[in-house]
Amino acid sequence: RLEAVIFDLDGVITDTAEYHYLAWKRLAEELGLAFDRALNEQLKGIGRKESLEIILQANGKTAAEAEKEEWIARKNRYYLELLEQLTPAAVAPGVLALLQELKAHGIKIALASASKNAPLVLEKLQLTRYFDVIVDAGAVKKGKPDPEIFLTAAEQLQVHGGNCLGIEDAAAGIAAIKAAGMVAVGVGDKATLPAADLVVKTMNELNLSKLQACFTGVR
Ligand code: BG6
Ligand code: MG
């Protein structure tokens, strides 16, 4: 039985995935590093430190630890600047209705985002109160595609992983959900998310009965 839905944040609940892209792009330009949307696709769902490593590696560059720390902090400042424009109007179409429908039917709701800015983003979107659990990204040892963050969400919700469904926009996130033994719904392009049990183009296409049907089809 479907008992809980575990949401990714960036690129699912709101389009902050675009803000992450713009912030990395700004940093990369300043550092004279190549960075495009194809490379950005690999950063989705990945923590800040690892993201920088991927950009450096793609450019055949290495750097001292202190330098890397400064760059990560700078990228985060750029990201926070972009977050200043974030209001409840930026909640992706369909998300609020889905959260309300899940709540009304007693389905538990959790957030499993790799972002340390996730609590701030939820506050700005005025969505915090819908979440029974918000996993602390700083406390997760192994990032997506490792299942740890989704397993932690299920544990904190006190729901068996087999009764959870996860929603993600990143390939690493879908892999994490599947590795956790959960049903995976992808938001975006079917070609980028081949491992998902269901892929929708936008959150607007989802409602409880669609999630139930997907869940029952897999289980
Ligand atoms: C994920 C994003 O949700 O969070 C990544 O998809 C981002 O792009 C990661 O790097 C970490 O976010 P933050 O806000 O802690 O730098
Ligand atoms: Mg995401």
PDB file of C-alpha atoms and ligand atoms in Angstrom:
ATOM      1  CA  ARG A   1       0.000   0.000   0.000  1.00  0.00           C
ATOM      2  CA  LEU A   2       1.255   3.461  -0.871  1.00  0.00           C
ATOM      3  CA  GLU A   3       1.906   5.143   2.480  1.00  0.00           C
ATOM      4  CA  ALA A   4       4.387   7.904   1.713  1.00  0.00           C
ATOM      5  CA  VAL A   5       5.624  10.103  -1.106  1.00  0.00           C
ATOM      6  CA  ILE A   6       9.207  11.377  -0.932  1.00  0.00           C
ATOM      7  CA  PHE A   7       9.957  14.469  -2.995  1.00  0.00           C
ATOM      8  CA  ASP A   8      13.156  15.830  -4.427  1.00  0.00           C
ATOM      9  CA  LEU A   9      13.192  19.648  -4.327  1.00  0.00           C
ATOM     10  CA  ASP A  10      15.246  21.319  -7.050  1.00  0.00           C
ATOM     11  CA  GLY A  11      13.613  20.692 -10.429  1.00  0.00           C
ATOM     12  CA  VAL A  12      10.580  18.951  -8.931  1.00  0.00           C
ATOM     13  CA  ILE A  13       8.856  21.286  -6.482  1.00  0.00           C
ATOM     14  CA  THR A  14      10.289  24.422  -8.045  1.00  0.00           C
ATOM     15  CA  ASP A  15      12.683  25.316 -10.830  1.00  0.00           C
ATOM     16  CA  THR A  16      15.679  26.077  -8.609  1.00  0.00           C
ATOM     17  CA  ALA A  17      17.611  23.531 -10.714  1.00  0.00           C
ATOM     18  CA  GLU A  18      17.872  26.444 -13.170  1.00  0.00           C
ATOM     19  CA  TYR A  19      19.278  28.721 -10.425  1.00  0.00           C
ATOM     20  CA  HIS A  20      21.908  26.104  -9.569  1.00  0.00           C
ATOM     21  CA  TYR A  21      22.829  26.002 -13.268  1.00  0.00           C
ATOM     22  CA  LEU A  22      23.084  29.801 -13.519  1.00  0.00           C
ATOM     23  CA  ALA A  23      25.215  30.028 -10.371  1.00  0.00           C
ATOM     24  CA  TRP A  24      27.654  27.345 -11.582  1.00  0.00           C
ATOM     25  CA  LYS A  25      27.726  28.999 -15.013  1.00  0.00           C
ATOM     26  CA  ARG A  26      28.685  32.351 -13.478  1.00  0.00           C
ATOM     27  CA  LEU A  27      31.471  30.766 -11.431  1.00  0.00           C
ATOM     28  CA  ALA A  28      32.758  28.729 -14.395  1.00  0.00           C
ATOM     29  CA  GLU A  29      32.909  31.836 -16.591  1.00  0.00           C
ATOM     30  CA  GLU A  30      34.888  33.699 -13.945  1.00  0.00           C
ATOM     31  CA  LEU A  31      37.322  30.802 -13.671  1.00  0.00           C
ATOM     32  CA  GLY A  32      37.589  30.321 -17.446  1.00  0.00           C
ATOM     33  CA  LEU A  33      36.128  26.812 -17.230  1.00  0.00           C
ATOM     34  CA  ALA A  34      33.912  25.248 -19.880  1.00  0.00           C
ATOM     35  CA  PHE A  35      30.399  24.538 -18.603  1.00  0.00           C
ATOM     36  CA  ASP A  36      27.216  23.822 -20.534  1.00  0.00           C
ATOM     37  CA  ARG A  37      23.772  22.296 -20.039  1.00  0.00           C
ATOM     38  CA  ALA A  38      24.978  18.809 -20.954  1.00  0.00           C
ATOM     39  CA  LEU A  39      27.577  18.898 -18.173  1.00  0.00           C
ATOM     40  CA  ASN A  40      24.997  20.489 -15.857  1.00  0.00           C
ATOM     41  CA  GLU A  41      22.759  17.449 -16.359  1.00  0.00           C
ATOM     42  CA  GLN A  42      25.417  15.405 -14.508  1.00  0.00           C
ATOM     43  CA  LEU A  43      25.266  17.800 -11.531  1.00  0.00           C
ATOM     44  CA  LYS A  44      21.546  17.375 -10.888  1.00  0.00           C
ATOM     45  CA  GLY A  45      21.000  15.819  -7.487  1.00  0.00           C
ATOM     46  CA  ILE A  46      24.730  15.919  -6.725  1.00  0.00           C
ATOM     47  CA  GLY A  47      26.152  17.828  -3.729  1.00  0.00           C
ATOM     48  CA  ARG A  48      28.131  21.054  -4.121  1.00  0.00           C
ATOM     49  CA  LYS A  49      31.609  19.627  -3.482  1.00  0.00           C
ATOM     50  CA  GLU A  50      31.155  16.725  -5.873  1.00  0.00           C
ATOM     51  CA  SER A  51      29.606  19.058  -8.455  1.00  0.00           C
ATOM     52  CA  LEU A  52      32.738  21.225  -8.476  1.00  0.00           C
ATOM     53  CA  GLU A  53      34.906  18.119  -8.836  1.00  0.00           C
ATOM     54  CA  ILE A  54      32.887  17.066 -11.897  1.00  0.00           C
ATOM     55  CA  ILE A  55      33.330  20.511 -13.512  1.00  0.00           C
ATOM     56  CA  LEU A  56      37.078  20.533 -12.780  1.00  0.00           C
ATOM     57  CA  GLN A  57      37.508  17.007 -14.085  1.00  0.00           C
ATOM     58  CA  ALA A  58      35.626  17.798 -17.295  1.00  0.00           C
ATOM     59  CA  ASN A  59      38.093  20.655 -17.814  1.00  0.00           C
ATOM     60  CA  GLY A  60      41.127  18.535 -16.959  1.00  0.00           C
ATOM     61  CA  LYS A  61      41.879  20.822 -13.987  1.00  0.00           C
ATOM     62  CA  THR A  62      42.861  20.250 -10.385  1.00  0.00           C
ATOM     63  CA  ALA A  63      42.989  22.810  -7.564  1.00  0.00           C
ATOM     64  CA  ALA A  64      44.109  23.212  -3.967  1.00  0.00           C
ATOM     65  CA  GLU A  65      41.560  22.401  -1.261  1.00  0.00           C
ATOM     66  CA  ALA A  66      41.373  26.018   0.013  1.00  0.00           C
ATOM     67  CA  GLU A  67      40.747  27.253  -3.516  1.00  0.00           C
ATOM     68  CA  LYS A  68      37.945  24.746  -4.012  1.00  0.00           C
ATOM     69  CA  GLU A  69      36.331  25.810  -0.742  1.00  0.00           C
ATOM     70  CA  GLU A  70      36.381  29.444  -1.867  1.00  0.00           C
ATOM     71  CA  TRP A  71      34.799  28.563  -5.222  1.00  0.00           C
ATOM     72  CA  ILE A  72      32.042  26.488  -3.607  1.00  0.00           C
ATOM     73  CA  ALA A  73      31.263  29.336  -1.188  1.00  0.00           C
ATOM     74  CA  ARG A  74      31.183  31.781  -4.107  1.00  0.00           C
ATOM     75  CA  LYS A  75      28.807  29.582  -6.113  1.00  0.00           C
ATOM     76  CA  ASN A  76      26.541  29.383  -3.073  1.00  0.00           C
ATOM     77  CA  ARG A  77      26.536  33.187  -2.731  1.00  0.00           C
ATOM     78  CA  TYR A  78      25.453  33.464  -6.373  1.00  0.00           C
ATOM     79  CA  TYR A  79      22.753  30.854  -5.756  1.00  0.00           C
ATOM     80  CA  LEU A  80      21.498  32.689  -2.650  1.00  0.00           C
ATOM     81  CA  GLU A  81      21.349  35.931  -4.657  1.00  0.00           C
ATOM     82  CA  LEU A  82      19.078  34.186  -7.164  1.00  0.00           C
ATOM     83  CA  LEU A  83      16.921  32.795  -4.334  1.00  0.00           C
ATOM     84  CA  GLU A  84      16.078  36.353  -3.294  1.00  0.00           C
ATOM     85  CA  GLN A  85      13.523  36.473  -6.129  1.00  0.00           C
ATOM     86  CA  LEU A  86      11.882  33.231  -5.003  1.00  0.00           C
ATOM     87  CA  THR A  87       8.242  33.555  -3.886  1.00  0.00           C
ATOM     88  CA  PRO A  88       5.311  31.106  -3.542  1.00  0.00           C
ATOM     89  CA  ALA A  89       4.517  31.953  -7.189  1.00  0.00           C
ATOM     90  CA  ALA A  90       7.533  29.823  -8.132  1.00  0.00           C
ATOM     91  CA  VAL A  91       5.995  26.573  -6.865  1.00  0.00           C
ATOM     92  CA  ALA A  92       5.754  24.335  -9.940  1.00  0.00           C
ATOM     93  CA  PRO A  93       2.195  24.056 -11.326  1.00  0.00           C
ATOM     94  CA  GLY A  94       0.389  21.074  -9.824  1.00  0.00           C
ATOM     95  CA  VAL A  95       2.623  20.696  -6.770  1.00  0.00           C
ATOM     96  CA  LEU A  96       0.434  22.478  -4.229  1.00  0.00           C
ATOM     97  CA  ALA A  97      -2.672  20.549  -5.327  1.00  0.00           C
ATOM     98  CA  LEU A  98      -0.756  17.269  -5.084  1.00  0.00           C
ATOM     99  CA  LEU A  99       0.579  18.044  -1.583  1.00  0.00           C
ATOM    100  CA  GLN A 100      -2.944  18.950  -0.445  1.00  0.00           C
ATOM    101  CA  GLU A 101      -4.433  15.798  -1.969  1.00  0.00           C
ATOM    102  CA  LEU A 102      -1.787  13.575  -0.326  1.00  0.00           C
ATOM    103  CA  LYS A 103      -2.398  15.235   3.054  1.00  0.00           C
ATOM    104  CA  ALA A 104      -6.155  14.875   2.724  1.00  0.00           C
ATOM    105  CA  HIS A 105      -5.712  11.130   2.143  1.00  0.00           C
ATOM    106  CA  GLY A 106      -3.290  10.586   5.027  1.00  0.00           C
ATOM    107  CA  ILE A 107      -0.300   9.872   2.783  1.00  0.00           C
ATOM    108  CA  LYS A 108       2.894  10.949   4.499  1.00  0.00           C
ATOM    109  CA  ILE A 109       5.179  13.488   2.814  1.00  0.00           C
ATOM    110  CA  ALA A 110       8.966  13.844   3.025  1.00  0.00           C
ATOM    111  CA  LEU A 111      11.698  15.859   1.357  1.00  0.00           C
ATOM    112  CA  ALA A 112      14.915  14.150   0.243  1.00  0.00           C
ATOM    113  CA  SER A 113      17.036  16.923  -1.247  1.00  0.00           C
ATOM    114  CA  ALA A 114      20.824  17.030  -1.436  1.00  0.00           C
ATOM    115  CA  SER A 115      20.638  20.794  -0.965  1.00  0.00           C
ATOM    116  CA  LYS A 116      21.674  22.402   2.305  1.00  0.00           C
ATOM    117  CA  ASN A 117      19.499  25.315   1.191  1.00  0.00           C
ATOM    118  CA  ALA A 118      16.379  23.125   1.046  1.00  0.00           C
ATOM    119  CA  PRO A 119      14.783  24.361   4.326  1.00  0.00           C
ATOM    120  CA  LEU A 120      15.229  27.978   3.157  1.00  0.00           C
ATOM    121  CA  VAL A 121      13.703  27.232  -0.253  1.00  0.00           C
ATOM    122  CA  LEU A 122      10.666  25.496   1.310  1.00  0.00           C
ATOM    123  CA  GLU A 123      10.200  28.473   3.654  1.00  0.00           C
ATOM    124  CA  LYS A 124      10.310  30.935   0.766  1.00  0.00           C
ATOM    125  CA  LEU A 125       7.761  28.827  -1.131  1.00  0.00           C
ATOM    126  CA  GLN A 126       5.624  28.610   2.047  1.00  0.00           C
ATOM    127  CA  LEU A 127       5.477  24.822   1.756  1.00  0.00           C
ATOM    128  CA  THR A 128       7.267  23.772   4.964  1.00  0.00           C
ATOM    129  CA  ARG A 129       4.067  22.821   6.784  1.00  0.00           C
ATOM    130  CA  TYR A 130       3.196  20.094   4.258  1.00  0.00           C
ATOM    131  CA  PHE A 131       6.278  18.041   5.078  1.00  0.00           C
ATOM    132  CA  ASP A 132       6.244  15.440   7.845  1.00  0.00           C
ATOM    133  CA  VAL A 133       9.995  14.964   7.398  1.00  0.00           C
ATOM    134  CA  ILE A 134      12.748  17.081   5.837  1.00  0.00           C
ATOM    135  CA  VAL A 135      15.949  15.051   5.699  1.00  0.00           C
ATOM    136  CA  ASP A 136      19.006  17.076   6.768  1.00  0.00           C
ATOM    137  CA  ALA A 137      21.284  17.028   3.696  1.00  0.00           C
ATOM    138  CA  GLY A 138      24.276  17.770   5.925  1.00  0.00           C
ATOM    139  CA  ALA A 139      23.728  14.540   7.863  1.00  0.00           C
ATOM    140  CA  VAL A 140      23.681  12.282   4.796  1.00  0.00           C
ATOM    141  CA  LYS A 141      27.036  10.566   4.245  1.00  0.00           C
ATOM    142  CA  LYS A 142      26.570   9.134   0.759  1.00  0.00           C
ATOM    143  CA  GLY A 143      24.889  11.304  -1.850  1.00  0.00           C
ATOM    144  CA  LYS A 144      22.579  10.217  -4.677  1.00  0.00           C
ATOM    145  CA  PRO A 145      22.722   7.733  -6.482  1.00  0.00           C
ATOM    146  CA  ASP A 146      23.293   6.053  -3.105  1.00  0.00           C
ATOM    147  CA  PRO A 147      19.888   5.244  -1.526  1.00  0.00           C
ATOM    148  CA  GLU A 148      20.863   6.664   1.905  1.00  0.00           C
ATOM    149  CA  ILE A 149      18.816   9.882   1.727  1.00  0.00           C
ATOM    150  CA  PHE A 150      15.620   8.051   0.652  1.00  0.00           C
ATOM    151  CA  LEU A 151      16.119   5.279   3.234  1.00  0.00           C
ATOM    152  CA  THR A 152      16.631   7.964   5.900  1.00  0.00           C
ATOM    153  CA  ALA A 153      13.390   9.670   4.847  1.00  0.00           C
ATOM    154  CA  ALA A 154      11.464   6.381   5.119  1.00  0.00           C
ATOM    155  CA  GLU A 155      13.013   5.628   8.501  1.00  0.00           C
ATOM    156  CA  GLN A 156      12.147   9.070   9.868  1.00  0.00           C
ATOM    157  CA  LEU A 157       8.606   8.733   8.508  1.00  0.00           C
ATOM    158  CA  GLN A 158       8.459   5.268  10.094  1.00  0.00           C
ATOM    159  CA  VAL A 159       7.224   3.802   6.820  1.00  0.00           C
ATOM    160  CA  HIS A 160       8.591   0.672   5.140  1.00  0.00           C
ATOM    161  CA  GLY A 161      10.597   1.542   2.014  1.00  0.00           C
ATOM    162  CA  GLY A 162       8.442  -0.823  -0.022  1.00  0.00           C
ATOM    163  CA  ASN A 163       5.458   1.437   0.696  1.00  0.00           C
ATOM    164  CA  CYS A 164       7.171   4.608  -0.523  1.00  0.00           C
ATOM    165  CA  LEU A 165       7.201   6.356  -3.876  1.00  0.00           C
ATOM    166  CA  GLY A 166       9.884   8.908  -4.791  1.00  0.00           C
ATOM    167  CA  ILE A 167       9.669  11.786  -7.289  1.00  0.00           C
ATOM    168  CA  GLU A 168      12.872  13.034  -8.954  1.00  0.00           C
ATOM    169  CA  ASP A 169      14.088  15.057 -11.934  1.00  0.00           C
ATOM    170  CA  ALA A 170      17.661  13.691 -11.907  1.00  0.00           C
ATOM    171  CA  ALA A 171      19.018  10.373 -13.164  1.00  0.00           C
ATOM    172  CA  ALA A 172      21.096  10.072  -9.957  1.00  0.00           C
ATOM    173  CA  GLY A 173      17.909  10.591  -7.948  1.00  0.00           C
ATOM    174  CA  ILE A 174      15.930   7.936  -9.823  1.00  0.00           C
ATOM    175  CA  ALA A 175      18.838   5.523  -9.275  1.00  0.00           C
ATOM    176  CA  ALA A 176      18.792   6.351  -5.543  1.00  0.00           C
ATOM    177  CA  ILE A 177      15.023   5.703  -5.292  1.00  0.00           C
ATOM    178  CA  LYS A 178      15.301   2.358  -7.100  1.00  0.00           C
ATOM    179  CA  ALA A 179      18.300   1.329  -4.978  1.00  0.00           C
ATOM    180  CA  ALA A 180      16.160   2.086  -1.899  1.00  0.00           C
ATOM    181  CA  GLY A 181      13.590  -0.425  -3.207  1.00  0.00           C
ATOM    182  CA  MET A 182      10.994   2.277  -3.819  1.00  0.00           C
ATOM    183  CA  VAL A 183       8.782   3.129  -6.786  1.00  0.00           C
ATOM    184  CA  ALA A 184      10.293   5.954  -8.878  1.00  0.00           C
ATOM    185  CA  VAL A 185       8.487   8.705 -10.747  1.00  0.00           C
ATOM    186  CA  GLY A 186      10.585  10.926 -13.011  1.00  0.00           C
ATOM    187  CA  VAL A 187       9.790  14.515 -13.982  1.00  0.00           C
ATOM    188  CA  GLY A 188      11.306  15.620 -17.264  1.00  0.00           C
ATOM    189  CA  ASP A 189      12.561  13.817 -20.309  1.00  0.00           C
ATOM    190  CA  LYS A 190      11.985  10.072 -20.713  1.00  0.00           C
ATOM    191  CA  ALA A 191      15.349   9.669 -22.489  1.00  0.00           C
ATOM    192  CA  THR A 192      17.270  11.140 -19.506  1.00  0.00           C
ATOM    193  CA  LEU A 193      15.342   9.088 -16.930  1.00  0.00           C
ATOM    194  CA  PRO A 194      15.079   5.572 -18.456  1.00  0.00           C
ATOM    195  CA  ALA A 195      15.134   3.805 -15.062  1.00  0.00           C
ATOM    196  CA  ALA A 196      11.983   5.528 -13.740  1.00  0.00           C
ATOM    197  CA  ASP A 197       8.774   3.501 -13.394  1.00  0.00           C
ATOM    198  CA  LEU A 198       6.812   6.442 -14.803  1.00  0.00           C
ATOM    199  CA  VAL A 199       7.973   9.679 -16.419  1.00  0.00           C
ATOM    200  CA  VAL A 200       5.835  12.812 -16.690  1.00  0.00           C
ATOM    201  CA  LYS A 201       6.844  16.030 -18.426  1.00  0.00           C
ATOM    202  CA  THR A 202       5.551  18.306 -15.666  1.00  0.00           C
ATOM    203  CA  MET A 203       4.255  17.945 -12.108  1.00  0.00           C
ATOM    204  CA  ASN A 204       0.882  19.139 -13.383  1.00  0.00           C
ATOM    205  CA  GLU A 205       0.315  15.659 -14.824  1.00  0.00           C
ATOM    206  CA  LEU A 206       0.474  14.006 -11.387  1.00  0.00           C
ATOM    207  CA  ASN A 207      -2.300  13.379  -8.904  1.00  0.00           C
ATOM    208  CA  LEU A 208      -2.890  10.747  -6.223  1.00  0.00           C
ATOM    209  CA  SER A 209      -4.745   8.325  -8.494  1.00  0.00           C
ATOM    210  CA  LYS A 210      -1.932   8.444 -11.051  1.00  0.00           C
ATOM    211  CA  LEU A 211       0.647   7.760  -8.319  1.00  0.00           C
ATOM    212  CA  GLN A 212      -1.533   4.936  -6.937  1.00  0.00           C
ATOM    213  CA  ALA A 213      -1.826   3.378 -10.408  1.00  0.00           C
ATOM    214  CA  CYS A 214       1.933   3.567 -10.926  1.00  0.00           C
ATOM    215  CA  PHE A 215       2.591   2.123  -7.468  1.00  0.00           C
ATOM    216  CA  THR A 216       0.135  -0.771  -7.958  1.00  0.00           C
ATOM    217  CA  GLY A 217       1.570  -1.488 -11.410  1.00  0.00           C
ATOM    218  CA  VAL A 218       5.059  -1.963  -9.985  1.00  0.00           C
ATOM    219  CA  ARG A 219       4.159  -3.803  -6.746  1.00  0.00           C
TER     220      ARG A 219
HETATM  221  C1  BG6 B   1      20.559  19.291  -5.392  1.00  0.00           C
HETATM  222  C2  BG6 B   1      20.723  19.971  -6.729  1.00  0.00           C
HETATM  223  O1  BG6 B   1      19.214  19.285  -5.051  1.00  0.00           O
HETATM  224  O2  BG6 B   1      21.285  19.993  -4.384  1.00  0.00           O
HETATM  225  C3  BG6 B   1      22.190  20.142  -7.066  1.00  0.00           C
HETATM  226  O3  BG6 B   1      20.097  19.182  -7.716  1.00  0.00           O
HETATM  227  C4  BG6 B   1      22.900  20.863  -5.922  1.00  0.00           C
HETATM  228  O4  BG6 B   1      22.304  20.886  -8.261  1.00  0.00           O
HETATM  229  C5  BG6 B   1      22.682  20.100  -4.631  1.00  0.00           C
HETATM  230  O5  BG6 B   1      24.296  20.939  -6.180  1.00  0.00           O
HETATM  231  C6  BG6 B   1      23.354  20.764  -3.424  1.00  0.00           C
HETATM  232  O6  BG6 B   1      22.738  21.996  -3.183  1.00  0.00           O
HETATM  233  P1  BG6 B   1      23.293  23.112  -2.216  1.00  0.00           P
HETATM  234  O7  BG6 B   1      22.173  24.102  -2.168  1.00  0.00           O
HETATM  235  O8  BG6 B   1      23.563  22.482  -0.889  1.00  0.00           O
HETATM  236  O9  BG6 B   1      24.535  23.648  -2.839  1.00  0.00           O
HETATM  237 MG    MG B   2      16.444  17.662  -8.475  1.00  0.00          MG
END
